[in-house]
XYZ file of C-alpha atoms in Angstrom:
252
model
C 110.335 104.533 96.047
C 109.055 106.744 93.212
C 106.721 104.016 91.968
C 105.295 103.532 95.446
C 104.613 107.228 95.879
C 102.497 107.253 92.746
C 100.044 104.792 94.276
C 97.173 106.303 96.261
C 98.364 109.789 97.197
C 96.984 110.697 100.661
C 93.989 112.994 101.028
C 94.751 115.247 104.029
C 93.943 115.359 106.792
C 94.521 111.717 107.706
C 93.674 110.055 111.006
C 96.524 107.536 110.877
C 94.326 104.418 110.729
C 93.849 104.270 106.937
C 94.863 101.509 104.545
C 95.136 101.906 100.776
C 92.763 99.947 98.522
C 92.874 100.600 94.773
C 94.433 104.005 95.296
C 91.882 105.124 97.907
C 92.253 105.496 101.661
C 89.835 103.582 103.915
C 89.537 103.945 107.693
C 90.132 100.746 109.695
C 89.771 101.789 113.332
C 93.218 100.332 114.066
C 95.356 102.095 116.654
C 98.063 102.960 114.126
C 98.676 102.192 110.443
C 101.894 103.198 108.675
C 101.790 102.901 104.876
C 104.702 102.848 102.439
C 103.871 106.524 101.760
C 104.530 107.537 105.368
C 107.814 108.343 107.133
C 109.153 105.164 108.690
C 107.083 102.941 106.392
C 108.216 99.869 104.449
C 108.104 100.347 100.663
C 107.172 97.151 98.851
C 107.329 99.039 95.538
C 111.051 99.596 95.812
C 113.209 97.546 93.423
C 116.230 97.932 95.693
C 118.543 96.579 96.910
C 119.564 94.771 93.704
C 119.327 90.983 93.733
C 120.930 88.171 91.681
C 119.482 88.327 88.170
C 119.626 84.544 87.807
C 117.597 83.674 90.914
C 115.486 86.636 92.082
C 111.719 85.995 91.756
C 111.190 89.277 89.905
C 114.144 88.936 87.528
C 113.692 88.756 83.735
C 113.639 85.397 81.968
C 117.056 83.759 81.605
C 117.086 84.377 77.861
C 116.757 88.127 78.473
C 119.576 88.363 81.005
C 122.799 90.210 80.119
C 126.135 88.356 80.435
C 127.430 87.747 83.943
C 130.031 89.994 85.457
C 133.413 88.391 86.048
C 135.299 89.502 89.131
C 138.725 88.179 90.112
C 138.550 85.364 87.615
C 135.345 83.911 89.101
C 131.842 84.226 87.759
C 129.705 86.490 89.928
C 125.944 86.704 89.231
C 124.845 90.102 88.011
C 122.901 92.071 90.601
C 120.019 94.096 89.189
C 117.042 96.066 90.572
C 113.984 93.805 90.469
C 110.312 94.199 91.494
C 109.067 92.339 94.572
C 105.425 92.106 93.476
C 103.222 91.664 90.418
C 99.774 92.638 89.168
C 96.773 90.797 90.580
C 95.138 88.700 87.851
C 91.371 88.318 87.504
C 91.680 84.887 85.875
C 89.760 83.197 88.733
C 86.790 85.563 88.394
C 83.988 84.194 86.171
C 83.855 86.030 82.881
C 87.291 87.644 83.313
C 90.587 86.673 81.681
C 94.145 86.162 82.907
C 95.183 89.252 80.975
C 92.854 91.458 83.030
C 94.311 92.917 86.229
C 92.619 94.216 89.375
C 92.493 98.011 89.307
C 89.376 98.907 91.326
C 87.827 98.103 94.690
C 85.059 96.247 92.831
C 87.680 94.046 91.152
C 89.157 93.229 94.542
C 85.749 92.350 95.981
C 85.332 89.785 93.220
C 88.801 88.243 93.358
C 89.878 88.263 97.028
C 88.984 85.046 98.857
C 91.647 84.622 101.550
C 93.693 86.407 104.179
C 96.933 84.487 104.652
C 98.614 85.178 108.004
C 102.251 84.143 108.222
C 104.012 83.705 111.567
C 107.223 85.470 110.590
C 109.639 84.086 113.212
C 111.803 87.195 112.676
C 110.910 88.933 115.926
C 110.004 92.362 114.507
C 108.382 93.770 111.396
C 111.620 95.571 110.520
C 113.558 92.305 110.530
C 110.792 90.495 108.620
C 110.650 93.129 105.872
C 114.425 93.034 105.536
C 114.396 89.260 105.054
C 111.432 89.235 102.649
C 112.239 92.304 100.583
C 115.990 92.834 100.796
C 117.151 89.224 100.890
C 114.504 87.013 99.262
C 112.823 89.389 96.803
C 109.350 88.617 98.175
C 106.543 90.740 99.591
C 103.363 90.961 101.640
C 100.607 93.549 101.994
C 100.736 94.042 105.760
C 103.099 93.503 108.673
C 101.805 93.596 112.252
C 104.552 94.546 114.708
C 104.972 93.493 118.332
C 103.802 96.947 119.510
C 100.546 96.593 117.524
C 101.502 98.939 114.700
C 100.239 97.810 111.276
C 102.529 98.453 108.301
C 101.109 98.391 104.760
C 103.761 97.866 102.089
C 101.599 97.578 98.935
C 98.161 98.617 97.688
C 95.780 95.652 97.902
C 95.344 95.715 94.133
C 98.929 94.463 93.828
C 99.804 90.766 93.769
C 102.152 90.317 96.718
C 104.502 87.325 96.502
C 103.925 85.421 99.716
C 101.787 82.294 99.091
C 102.622 80.972 95.580
C 99.408 79.853 93.838
C 97.199 81.683 96.350
C 98.718 85.086 95.613
C 96.068 86.269 93.132
C 93.191 85.668 95.521
C 94.753 86.556 98.878
C 95.986 89.311 101.146
C 99.360 88.550 102.723
C 99.935 89.424 106.391
C 103.147 88.909 108.379
C 102.635 88.662 112.159
C 105.758 89.533 114.159
C 106.842 87.013 116.776
C 109.880 85.237 118.179
C 108.458 81.782 118.707
C 107.819 79.837 121.905
C 110.233 80.897 124.641
C 109.947 80.916 128.453
C 108.766 84.277 129.759
C 112.166 85.447 131.037
C 114.342 83.840 128.343
C 117.176 86.117 127.192
C 117.055 85.248 123.482
C 113.964 87.297 122.499
C 115.500 90.403 124.089
C 118.782 89.815 122.281
C 116.820 89.287 119.068
C 114.994 92.571 119.481
C 118.223 94.403 120.239
C 119.936 92.960 117.169
C 117.061 93.536 114.728
C 117.920 96.370 112.358
C 115.594 99.235 113.091
C 114.110 97.446 116.100
C 110.416 97.827 116.854
C 109.216 100.952 115.082
C 107.228 102.409 117.917
C 106.969 106.102 118.679
C 108.182 107.894 121.794
C 104.514 108.424 122.651
C 103.871 104.681 122.463
C 106.819 103.881 124.722
C 105.678 106.577 127.170
C 102.150 105.144 127.143
C 103.430 101.641 127.857
C 105.653 102.920 130.667
C 102.738 104.831 132.176
C 100.520 101.744 132.015
C 103.231 99.728 133.740
C 103.567 102.321 136.520
C 99.790 102.488 136.967
C 99.607 98.700 137.179
C 102.329 98.652 139.831
C 100.537 101.392 141.746
C 97.258 99.443 141.665
C 99.044 96.346 142.962
C 100.616 98.413 145.732
C 97.266 99.932 146.723
C 95.611 96.520 146.672
C 98.287 95.096 148.948
C 97.918 98.047 151.312
C 94.145 97.599 151.373
C 94.500 93.883 152.112
C 96.953 94.704 154.900
C 94.581 97.314 156.348
C 91.648 94.886 156.340
C 93.751 92.185 157.935
C 94.815 94.599 160.674
C 91.207 95.640 161.317
C 90.215 91.990 161.487
C 93.033 91.293 163.924
C 92.042 94.229 166.140
C 88.392 93.194 166.073
C 89.333 89.657 167.058
C 91.546 90.974 169.885
C 88.769 93.278 171.096
C 86.278 90.412 171.037
C 88.646 88.211 173.059
C 89.104 90.992 175.635
C 85.320 91.307 175.970
C 85.043 87.549 176.556
C 87.721 87.772 179.280
C 85.764 90.551 181.025
C 82.631 88.391 180.970
C 84.556 85.557 182.575
C 85.771 87.852 185.362
C 82.205 88.963 186.055
C 81.174 85.338 186.473
């Protein structure tokens, strides 16, 4: 957490739509952006929880590992804090070397070539971050949740671990989704309920959605009433016209 807080300290006041690029905040126009610096954010800089030293992507080389711990007579891999990201190399930029790392917005303009969008299949951004960061030792720059909130976990100058050989030249985005299910299928709802942390939406967002739903229902109700009123007027007009025709027949 401490390492993450050192990257791009906010310049108040903030509008809540900013992303961090090379330590600077840039407005995006998005409805809501939550960075790793904000309450409720996902910190890609954190080296916790500890992961197996022998298999974690960010673990030291095998030759540098300490001896394994032995518990109950069986060998248990040592769990250690490990990074979930690296430094973005400029090796693909003409005239730059692999030893040089991206540190400025100009560096990023020269090296970034792709935006890689992953369909996470985890249901929510909270569940996706848990799987990537806590379980697999991987990372991404952004997560887009089902409520539309954008979470930034790392500064774009960092090399997120999400697309192997494309990592140096790409921005990694995880798009929350459950997969293809029928509209009223129970599984997505169970998935949402079980996801640790759930969808990180604010009370204001839930209230807004509820209000929109009520307004939609009210519009449907008014439309049905209007259709009923017009149908009744049409019926009365037709009845009145028939009565007039009957009077004409009597006159004849």
